[in-house]
mmCIF file with all atom_site columns, C-alpha atoms and ligand atoms in Angstrom:
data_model
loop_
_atom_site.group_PDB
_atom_site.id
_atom_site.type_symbol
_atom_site.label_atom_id
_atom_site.label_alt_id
_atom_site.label_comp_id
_atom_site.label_asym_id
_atom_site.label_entity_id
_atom_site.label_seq_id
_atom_site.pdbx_PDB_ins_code
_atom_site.Cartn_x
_atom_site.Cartn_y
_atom_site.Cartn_z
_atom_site.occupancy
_atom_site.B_iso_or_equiv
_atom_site.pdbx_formal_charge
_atom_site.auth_seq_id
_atom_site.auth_comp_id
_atom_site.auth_asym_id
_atom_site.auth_atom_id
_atom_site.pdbx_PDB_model_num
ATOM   1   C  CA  . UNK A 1 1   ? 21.883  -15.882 -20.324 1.00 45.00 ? 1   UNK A CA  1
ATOM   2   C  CA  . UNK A 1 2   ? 20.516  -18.593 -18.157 1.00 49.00 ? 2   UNK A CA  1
ATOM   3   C  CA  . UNK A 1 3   ? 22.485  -17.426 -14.894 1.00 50.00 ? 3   UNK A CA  1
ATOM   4   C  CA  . UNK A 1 4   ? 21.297  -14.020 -15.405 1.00 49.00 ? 4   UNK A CA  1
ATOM   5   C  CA  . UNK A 1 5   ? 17.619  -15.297 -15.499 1.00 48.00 ? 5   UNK A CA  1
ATOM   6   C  CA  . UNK A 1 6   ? 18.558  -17.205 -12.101 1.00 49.00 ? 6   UNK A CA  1
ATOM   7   C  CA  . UNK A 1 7   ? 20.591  -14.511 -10.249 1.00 48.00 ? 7   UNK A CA  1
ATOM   8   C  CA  . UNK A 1 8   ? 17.519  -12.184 -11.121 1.00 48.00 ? 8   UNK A CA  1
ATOM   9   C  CA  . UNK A 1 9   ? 15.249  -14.707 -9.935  1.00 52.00 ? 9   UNK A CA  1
ATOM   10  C  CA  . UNK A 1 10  ? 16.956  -14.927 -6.517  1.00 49.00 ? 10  UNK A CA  1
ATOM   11  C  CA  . UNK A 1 11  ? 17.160  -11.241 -6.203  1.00 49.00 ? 11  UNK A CA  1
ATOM   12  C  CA  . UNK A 1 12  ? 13.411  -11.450 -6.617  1.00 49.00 ? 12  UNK A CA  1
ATOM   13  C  CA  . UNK A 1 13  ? 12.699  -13.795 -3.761  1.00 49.00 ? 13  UNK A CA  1
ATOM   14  C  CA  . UNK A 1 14  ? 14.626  -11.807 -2.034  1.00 50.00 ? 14  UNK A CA  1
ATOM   15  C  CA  . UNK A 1 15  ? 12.703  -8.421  -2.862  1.00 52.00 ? 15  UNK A CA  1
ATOM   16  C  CA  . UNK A 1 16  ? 15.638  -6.248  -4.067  1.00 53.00 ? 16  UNK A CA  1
ATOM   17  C  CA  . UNK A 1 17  ? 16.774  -5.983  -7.654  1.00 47.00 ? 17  UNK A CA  1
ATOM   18  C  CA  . UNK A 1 18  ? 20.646  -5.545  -8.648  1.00 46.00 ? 18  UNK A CA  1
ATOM   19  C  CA  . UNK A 1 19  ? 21.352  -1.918  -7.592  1.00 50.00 ? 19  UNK A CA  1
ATOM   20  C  CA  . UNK A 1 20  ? 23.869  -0.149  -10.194 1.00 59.00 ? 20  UNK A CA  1
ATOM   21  C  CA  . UNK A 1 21  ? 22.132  -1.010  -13.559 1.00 76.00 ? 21  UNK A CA  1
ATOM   22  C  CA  . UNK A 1 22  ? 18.889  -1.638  -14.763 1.00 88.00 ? 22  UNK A CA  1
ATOM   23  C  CA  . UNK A 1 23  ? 17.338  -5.199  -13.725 1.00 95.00 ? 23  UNK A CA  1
ATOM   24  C  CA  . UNK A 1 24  ? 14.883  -7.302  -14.927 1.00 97.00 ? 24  UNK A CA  1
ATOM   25  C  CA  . UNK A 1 25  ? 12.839  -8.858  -12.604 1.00 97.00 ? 25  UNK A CA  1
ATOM   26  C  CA  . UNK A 1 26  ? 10.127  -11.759 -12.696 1.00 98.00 ? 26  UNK A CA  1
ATOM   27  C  CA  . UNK A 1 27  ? 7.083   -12.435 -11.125 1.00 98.00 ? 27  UNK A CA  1
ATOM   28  C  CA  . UNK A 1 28  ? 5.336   -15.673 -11.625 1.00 98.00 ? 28  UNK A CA  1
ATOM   29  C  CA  . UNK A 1 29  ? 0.958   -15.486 -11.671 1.00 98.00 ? 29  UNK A CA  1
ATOM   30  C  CA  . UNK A 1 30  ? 0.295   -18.897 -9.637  1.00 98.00 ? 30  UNK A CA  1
ATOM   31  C  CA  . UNK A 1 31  ? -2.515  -21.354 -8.584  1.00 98.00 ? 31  UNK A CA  1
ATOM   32  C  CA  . UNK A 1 32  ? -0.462  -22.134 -6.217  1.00 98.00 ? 32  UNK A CA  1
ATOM   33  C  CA  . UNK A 1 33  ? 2.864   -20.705 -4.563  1.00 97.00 ? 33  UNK A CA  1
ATOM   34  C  CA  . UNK A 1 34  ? 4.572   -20.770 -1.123  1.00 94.00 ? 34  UNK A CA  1
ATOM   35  C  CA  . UNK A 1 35  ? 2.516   -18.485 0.189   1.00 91.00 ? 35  UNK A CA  1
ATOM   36  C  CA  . UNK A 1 36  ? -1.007  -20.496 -0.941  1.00 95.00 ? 36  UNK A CA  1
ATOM   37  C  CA  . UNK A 1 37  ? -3.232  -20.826 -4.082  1.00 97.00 ? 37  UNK A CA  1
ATOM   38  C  CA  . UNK A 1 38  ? -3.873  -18.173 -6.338  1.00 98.00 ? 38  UNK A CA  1
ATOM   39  C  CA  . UNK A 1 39  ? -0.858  -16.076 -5.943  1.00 98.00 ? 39  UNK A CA  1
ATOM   40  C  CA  . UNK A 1 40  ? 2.036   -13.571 -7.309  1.00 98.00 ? 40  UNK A CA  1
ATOM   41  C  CA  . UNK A 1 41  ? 5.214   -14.850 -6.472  1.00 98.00 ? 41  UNK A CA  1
ATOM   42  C  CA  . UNK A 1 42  ? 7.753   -12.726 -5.123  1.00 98.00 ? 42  UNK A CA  1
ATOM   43  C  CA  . UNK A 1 43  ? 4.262   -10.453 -4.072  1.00 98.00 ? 43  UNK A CA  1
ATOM   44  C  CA  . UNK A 1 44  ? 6.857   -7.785  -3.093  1.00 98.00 ? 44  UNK A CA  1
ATOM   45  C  CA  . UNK A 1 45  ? 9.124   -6.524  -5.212  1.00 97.00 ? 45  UNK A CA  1
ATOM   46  C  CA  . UNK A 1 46  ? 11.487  -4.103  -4.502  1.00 97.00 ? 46  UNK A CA  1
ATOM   47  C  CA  . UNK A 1 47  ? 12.990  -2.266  -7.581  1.00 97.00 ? 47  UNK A CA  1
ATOM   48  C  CA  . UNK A 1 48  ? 15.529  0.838   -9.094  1.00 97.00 ? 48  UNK A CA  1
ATOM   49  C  CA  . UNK A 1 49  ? 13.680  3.792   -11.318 1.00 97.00 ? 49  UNK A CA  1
ATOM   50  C  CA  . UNK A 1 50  ? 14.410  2.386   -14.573 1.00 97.00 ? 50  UNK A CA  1
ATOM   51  C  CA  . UNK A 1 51  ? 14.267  -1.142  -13.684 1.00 97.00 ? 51  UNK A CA  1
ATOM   52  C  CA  . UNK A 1 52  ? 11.806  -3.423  -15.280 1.00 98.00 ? 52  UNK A CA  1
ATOM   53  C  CA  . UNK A 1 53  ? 9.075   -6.154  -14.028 1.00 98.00 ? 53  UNK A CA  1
ATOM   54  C  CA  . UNK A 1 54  ? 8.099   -9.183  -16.240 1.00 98.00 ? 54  UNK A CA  1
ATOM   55  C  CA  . UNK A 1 55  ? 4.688   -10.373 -15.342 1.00 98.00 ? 55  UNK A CA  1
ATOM   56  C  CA  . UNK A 1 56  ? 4.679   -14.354 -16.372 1.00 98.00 ? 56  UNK A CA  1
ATOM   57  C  CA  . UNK A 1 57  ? 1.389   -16.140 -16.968 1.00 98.00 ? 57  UNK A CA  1
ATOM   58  C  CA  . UNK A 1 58  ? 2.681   -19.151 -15.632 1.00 98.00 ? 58  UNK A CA  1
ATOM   59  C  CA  . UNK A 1 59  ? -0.751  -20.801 -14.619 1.00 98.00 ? 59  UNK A CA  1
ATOM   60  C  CA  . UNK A 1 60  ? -3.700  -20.026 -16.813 1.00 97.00 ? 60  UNK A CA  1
ATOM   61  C  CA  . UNK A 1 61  ? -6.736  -17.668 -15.824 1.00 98.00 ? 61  UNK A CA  1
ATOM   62  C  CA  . UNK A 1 62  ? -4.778  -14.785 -14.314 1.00 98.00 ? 62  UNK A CA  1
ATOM   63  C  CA  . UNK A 1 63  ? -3.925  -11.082 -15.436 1.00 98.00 ? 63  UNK A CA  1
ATOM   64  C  CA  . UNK A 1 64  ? -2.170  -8.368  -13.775 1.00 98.00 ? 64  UNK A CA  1
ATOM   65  C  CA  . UNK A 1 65  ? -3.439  -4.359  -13.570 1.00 98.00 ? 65  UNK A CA  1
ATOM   66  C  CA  . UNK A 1 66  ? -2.335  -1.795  -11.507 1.00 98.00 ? 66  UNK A CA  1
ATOM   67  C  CA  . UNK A 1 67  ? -5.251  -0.662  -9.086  1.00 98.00 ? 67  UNK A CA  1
ATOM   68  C  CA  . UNK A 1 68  ? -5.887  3.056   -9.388  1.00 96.00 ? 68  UNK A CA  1
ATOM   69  C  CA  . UNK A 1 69  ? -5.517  4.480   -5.515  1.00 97.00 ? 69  UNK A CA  1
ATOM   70  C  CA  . UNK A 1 70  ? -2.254  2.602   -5.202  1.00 98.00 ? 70  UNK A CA  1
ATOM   71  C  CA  . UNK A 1 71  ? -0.291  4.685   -7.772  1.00 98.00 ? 71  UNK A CA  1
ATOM   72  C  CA  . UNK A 1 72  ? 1.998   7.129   -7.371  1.00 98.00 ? 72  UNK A CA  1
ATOM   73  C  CA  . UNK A 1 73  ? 1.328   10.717  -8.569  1.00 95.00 ? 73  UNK A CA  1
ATOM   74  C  CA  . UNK A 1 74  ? 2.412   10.411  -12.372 1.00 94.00 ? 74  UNK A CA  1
ATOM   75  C  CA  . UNK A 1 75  ? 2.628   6.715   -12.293 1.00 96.00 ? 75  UNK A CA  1
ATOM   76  C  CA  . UNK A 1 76  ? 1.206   4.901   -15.335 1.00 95.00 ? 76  UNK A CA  1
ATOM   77  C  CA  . UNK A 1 77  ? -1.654  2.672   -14.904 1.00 98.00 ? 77  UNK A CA  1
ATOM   78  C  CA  . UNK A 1 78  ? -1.159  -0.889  -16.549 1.00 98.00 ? 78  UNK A CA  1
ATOM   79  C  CA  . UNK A 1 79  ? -3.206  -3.504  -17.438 1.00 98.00 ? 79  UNK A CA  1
ATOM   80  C  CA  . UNK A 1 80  ? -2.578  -6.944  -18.741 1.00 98.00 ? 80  UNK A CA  1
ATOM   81  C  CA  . UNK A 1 81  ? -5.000  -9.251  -20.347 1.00 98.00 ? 81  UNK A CA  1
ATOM   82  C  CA  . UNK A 1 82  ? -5.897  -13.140 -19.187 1.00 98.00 ? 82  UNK A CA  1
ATOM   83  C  CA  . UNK A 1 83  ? -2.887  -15.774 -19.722 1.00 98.00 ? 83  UNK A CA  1
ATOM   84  C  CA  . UNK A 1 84  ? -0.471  -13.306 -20.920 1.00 98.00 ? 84  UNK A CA  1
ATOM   85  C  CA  . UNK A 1 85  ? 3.011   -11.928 -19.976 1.00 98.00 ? 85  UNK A CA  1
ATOM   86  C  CA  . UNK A 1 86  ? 3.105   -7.954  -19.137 1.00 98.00 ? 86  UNK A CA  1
ATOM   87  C  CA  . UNK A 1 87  ? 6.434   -6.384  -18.803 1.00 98.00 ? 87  UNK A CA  1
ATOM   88  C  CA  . UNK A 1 88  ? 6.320   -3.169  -17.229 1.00 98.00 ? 88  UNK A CA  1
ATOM   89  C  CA  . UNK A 1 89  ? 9.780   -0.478  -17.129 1.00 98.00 ? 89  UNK A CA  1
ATOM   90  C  CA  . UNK A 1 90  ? 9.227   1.605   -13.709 1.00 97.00 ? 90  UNK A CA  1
ATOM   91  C  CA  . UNK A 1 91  ? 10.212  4.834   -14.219 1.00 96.00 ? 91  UNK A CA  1
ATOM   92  C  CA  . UNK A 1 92  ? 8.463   6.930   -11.252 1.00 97.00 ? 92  UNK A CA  1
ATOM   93  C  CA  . UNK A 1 93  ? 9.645   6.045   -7.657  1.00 97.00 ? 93  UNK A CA  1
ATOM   94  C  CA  . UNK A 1 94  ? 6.480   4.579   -5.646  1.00 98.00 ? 94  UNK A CA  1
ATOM   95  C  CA  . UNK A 1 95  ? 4.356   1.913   -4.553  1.00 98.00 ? 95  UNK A CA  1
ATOM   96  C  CA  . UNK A 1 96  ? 2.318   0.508   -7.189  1.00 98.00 ? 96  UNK A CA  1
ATOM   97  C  CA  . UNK A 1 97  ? 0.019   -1.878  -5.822  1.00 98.00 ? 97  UNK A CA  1
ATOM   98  C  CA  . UNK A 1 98  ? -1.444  -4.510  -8.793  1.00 98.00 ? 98  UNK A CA  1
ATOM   99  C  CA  . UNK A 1 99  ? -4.403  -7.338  -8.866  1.00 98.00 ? 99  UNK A CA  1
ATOM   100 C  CA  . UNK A 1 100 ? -5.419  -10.385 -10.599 1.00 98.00 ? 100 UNK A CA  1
ATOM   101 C  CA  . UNK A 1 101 ? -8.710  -9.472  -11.812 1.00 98.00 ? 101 UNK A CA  1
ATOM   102 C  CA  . UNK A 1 102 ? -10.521 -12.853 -11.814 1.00 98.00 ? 102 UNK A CA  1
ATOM   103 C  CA  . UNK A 1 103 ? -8.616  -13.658 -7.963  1.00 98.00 ? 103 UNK A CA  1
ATOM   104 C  CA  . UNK A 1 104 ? -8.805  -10.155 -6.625  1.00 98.00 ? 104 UNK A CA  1
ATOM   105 C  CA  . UNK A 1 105 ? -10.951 -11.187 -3.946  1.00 98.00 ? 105 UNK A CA  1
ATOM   106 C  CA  . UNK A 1 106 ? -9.193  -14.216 -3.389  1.00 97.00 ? 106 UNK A CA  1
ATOM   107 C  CA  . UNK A 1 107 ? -6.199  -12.336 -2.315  1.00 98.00 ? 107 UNK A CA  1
ATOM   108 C  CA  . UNK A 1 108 ? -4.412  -11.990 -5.595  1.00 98.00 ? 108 UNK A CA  1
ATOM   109 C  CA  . UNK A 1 109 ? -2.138  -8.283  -5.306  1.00 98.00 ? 109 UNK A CA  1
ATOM   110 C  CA  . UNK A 1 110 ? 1.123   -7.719  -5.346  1.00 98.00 ? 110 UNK A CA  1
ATOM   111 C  CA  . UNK A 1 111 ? 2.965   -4.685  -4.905  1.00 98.00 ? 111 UNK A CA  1
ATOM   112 C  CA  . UNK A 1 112 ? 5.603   -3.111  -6.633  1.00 98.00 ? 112 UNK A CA  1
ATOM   113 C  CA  . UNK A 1 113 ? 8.179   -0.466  -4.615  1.00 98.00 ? 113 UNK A CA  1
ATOM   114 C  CA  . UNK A 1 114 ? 10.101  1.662   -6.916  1.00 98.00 ? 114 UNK A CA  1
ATOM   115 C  CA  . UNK A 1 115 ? 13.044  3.591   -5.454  1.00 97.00 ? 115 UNK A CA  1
ATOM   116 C  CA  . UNK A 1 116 ? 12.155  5.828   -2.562  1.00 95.00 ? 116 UNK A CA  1
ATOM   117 C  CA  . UNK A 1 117 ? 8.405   5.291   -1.983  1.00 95.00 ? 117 UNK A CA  1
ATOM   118 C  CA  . UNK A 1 118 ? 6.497   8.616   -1.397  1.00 95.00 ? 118 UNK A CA  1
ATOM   119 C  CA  . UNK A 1 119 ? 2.905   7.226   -1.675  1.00 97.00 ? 119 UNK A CA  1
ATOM   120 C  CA  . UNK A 1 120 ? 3.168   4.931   0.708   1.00 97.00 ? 120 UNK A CA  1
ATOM   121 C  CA  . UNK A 1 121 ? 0.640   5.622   3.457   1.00 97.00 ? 121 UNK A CA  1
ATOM   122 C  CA  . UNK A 1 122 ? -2.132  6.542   0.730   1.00 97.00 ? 122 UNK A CA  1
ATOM   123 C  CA  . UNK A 1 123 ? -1.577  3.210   -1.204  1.00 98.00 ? 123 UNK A CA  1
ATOM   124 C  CA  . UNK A 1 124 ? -1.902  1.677   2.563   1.00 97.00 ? 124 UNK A CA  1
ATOM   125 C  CA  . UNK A 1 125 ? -5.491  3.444   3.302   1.00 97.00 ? 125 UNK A CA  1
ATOM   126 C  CA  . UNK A 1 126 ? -6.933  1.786   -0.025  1.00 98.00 ? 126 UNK A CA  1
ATOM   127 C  CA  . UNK A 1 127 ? -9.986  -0.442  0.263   1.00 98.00 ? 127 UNK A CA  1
ATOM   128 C  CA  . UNK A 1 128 ? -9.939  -3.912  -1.054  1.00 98.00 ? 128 UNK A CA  1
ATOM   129 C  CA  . UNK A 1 129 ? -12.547 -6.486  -1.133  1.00 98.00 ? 129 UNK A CA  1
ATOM   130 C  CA  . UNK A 1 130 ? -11.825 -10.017 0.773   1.00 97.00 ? 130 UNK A CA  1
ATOM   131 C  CA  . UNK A 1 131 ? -8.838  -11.381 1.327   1.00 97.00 ? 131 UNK A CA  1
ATOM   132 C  CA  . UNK A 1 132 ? -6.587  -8.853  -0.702  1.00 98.00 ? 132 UNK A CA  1
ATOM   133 C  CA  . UNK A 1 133 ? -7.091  -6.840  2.193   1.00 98.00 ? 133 UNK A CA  1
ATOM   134 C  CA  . UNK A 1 134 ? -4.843  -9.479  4.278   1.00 97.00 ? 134 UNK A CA  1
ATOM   135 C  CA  . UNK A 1 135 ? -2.346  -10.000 1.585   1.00 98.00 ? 135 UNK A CA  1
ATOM   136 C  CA  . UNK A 1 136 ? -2.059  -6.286  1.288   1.00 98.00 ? 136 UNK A CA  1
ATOM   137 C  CA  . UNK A 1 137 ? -1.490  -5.502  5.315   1.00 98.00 ? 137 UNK A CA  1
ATOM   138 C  CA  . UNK A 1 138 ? 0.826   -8.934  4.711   1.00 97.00 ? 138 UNK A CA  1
ATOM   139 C  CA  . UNK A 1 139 ? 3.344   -6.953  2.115   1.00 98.00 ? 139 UNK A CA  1
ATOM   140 C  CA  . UNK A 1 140 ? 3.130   -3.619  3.429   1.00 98.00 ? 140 UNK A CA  1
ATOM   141 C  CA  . UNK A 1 141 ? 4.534   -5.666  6.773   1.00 97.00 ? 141 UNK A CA  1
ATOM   142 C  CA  . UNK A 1 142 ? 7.157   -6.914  4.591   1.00 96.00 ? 142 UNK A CA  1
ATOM   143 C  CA  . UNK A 1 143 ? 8.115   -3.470  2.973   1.00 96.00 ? 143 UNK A CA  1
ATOM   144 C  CA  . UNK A 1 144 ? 8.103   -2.089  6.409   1.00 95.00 ? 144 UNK A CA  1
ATOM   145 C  CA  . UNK A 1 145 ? 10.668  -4.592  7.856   1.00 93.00 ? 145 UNK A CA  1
ATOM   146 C  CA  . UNK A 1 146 ? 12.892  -4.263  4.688   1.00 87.00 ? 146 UNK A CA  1
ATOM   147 C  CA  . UNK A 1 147 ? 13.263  -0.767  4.839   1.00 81.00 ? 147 UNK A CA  1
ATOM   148 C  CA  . UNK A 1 148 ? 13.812  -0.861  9.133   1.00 77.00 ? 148 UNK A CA  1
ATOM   149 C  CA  . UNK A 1 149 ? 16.688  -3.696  7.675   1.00 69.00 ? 149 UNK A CA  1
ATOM   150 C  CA  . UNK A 1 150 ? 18.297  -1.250  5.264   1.00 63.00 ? 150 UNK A CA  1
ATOM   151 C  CA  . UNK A 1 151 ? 18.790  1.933   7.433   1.00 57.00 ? 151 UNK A CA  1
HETATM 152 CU CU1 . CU  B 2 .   ? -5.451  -14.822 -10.736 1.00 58.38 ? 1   CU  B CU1 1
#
């Protein structure tokens, strides 16, 4: 059990999940990661249709909810509350770009890609306050790059 928690873990830093079956895979809500205070960490995630995202309240303070104009069509909103886990199954392919409500501002998203994103450049032209704007422009870099990688 404890290898499959690590293998998944490393997948995660990574950005891709196991392909054949479904995977489970974990981001941690941080005060402080690699990639600076007040942080998801992996921020990009890339994941299967079917495969499922554990939210962990590592630190206290944080939450994680979907933000609306970064969903694709007939993708379920989600919202978790302060200082607790949220596990999410991703059926729908698509971007599904997320916030920490309390550290929006502070740069605080993460994105989720399901499958074969669709919804990409409309999740790209939404509007975020301070630095989540940054992070944002950051990961869709990052998606970019991983798909140019795969092809
Ligand atoms: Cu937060």
């Amino acid at each position: 059990m404890r290898k499959v928690i690590v293998l998944g873990a490393i997948a995660a830093a990574l950005g891709f999940a196991g392909a054949a079956s479904a995977a489970e895979v974990e981001v941690k809500m941080l005060n402080k990661g690699t990639e600076g205070v007040m942080v998801f960490e992996p921020a990009l995630v890339k994941v299967n249709p079917g495969d499922t995202v554990k939210f962990i309240a590592v630190d206290k303070g944080h939450n994680v909810e979907s933000i609306e104009t970064m969903l694709p069509e007939g993708g379920k909103a989600f919202v978790g509350k302060v200082n607790e886990e949220l596990t999410i199954t991703f059926d729908k392919a698509g971007v599904y770009g997320y916030k920490c409500k309390p550290h929006y501002g502070m740069g605080m998203v993460g994105m989720v890609v399901v499958g074969e994103p669709a919804n990409t450049d409309q999740a790209k032209a939404a509007t975020h306050p301070g630095k989540a704007k940054q992070t944002f422009a950051t990961l869709f870099d990052k998606l970019a790059a991983t798909q140019t990688a795969a092809k």
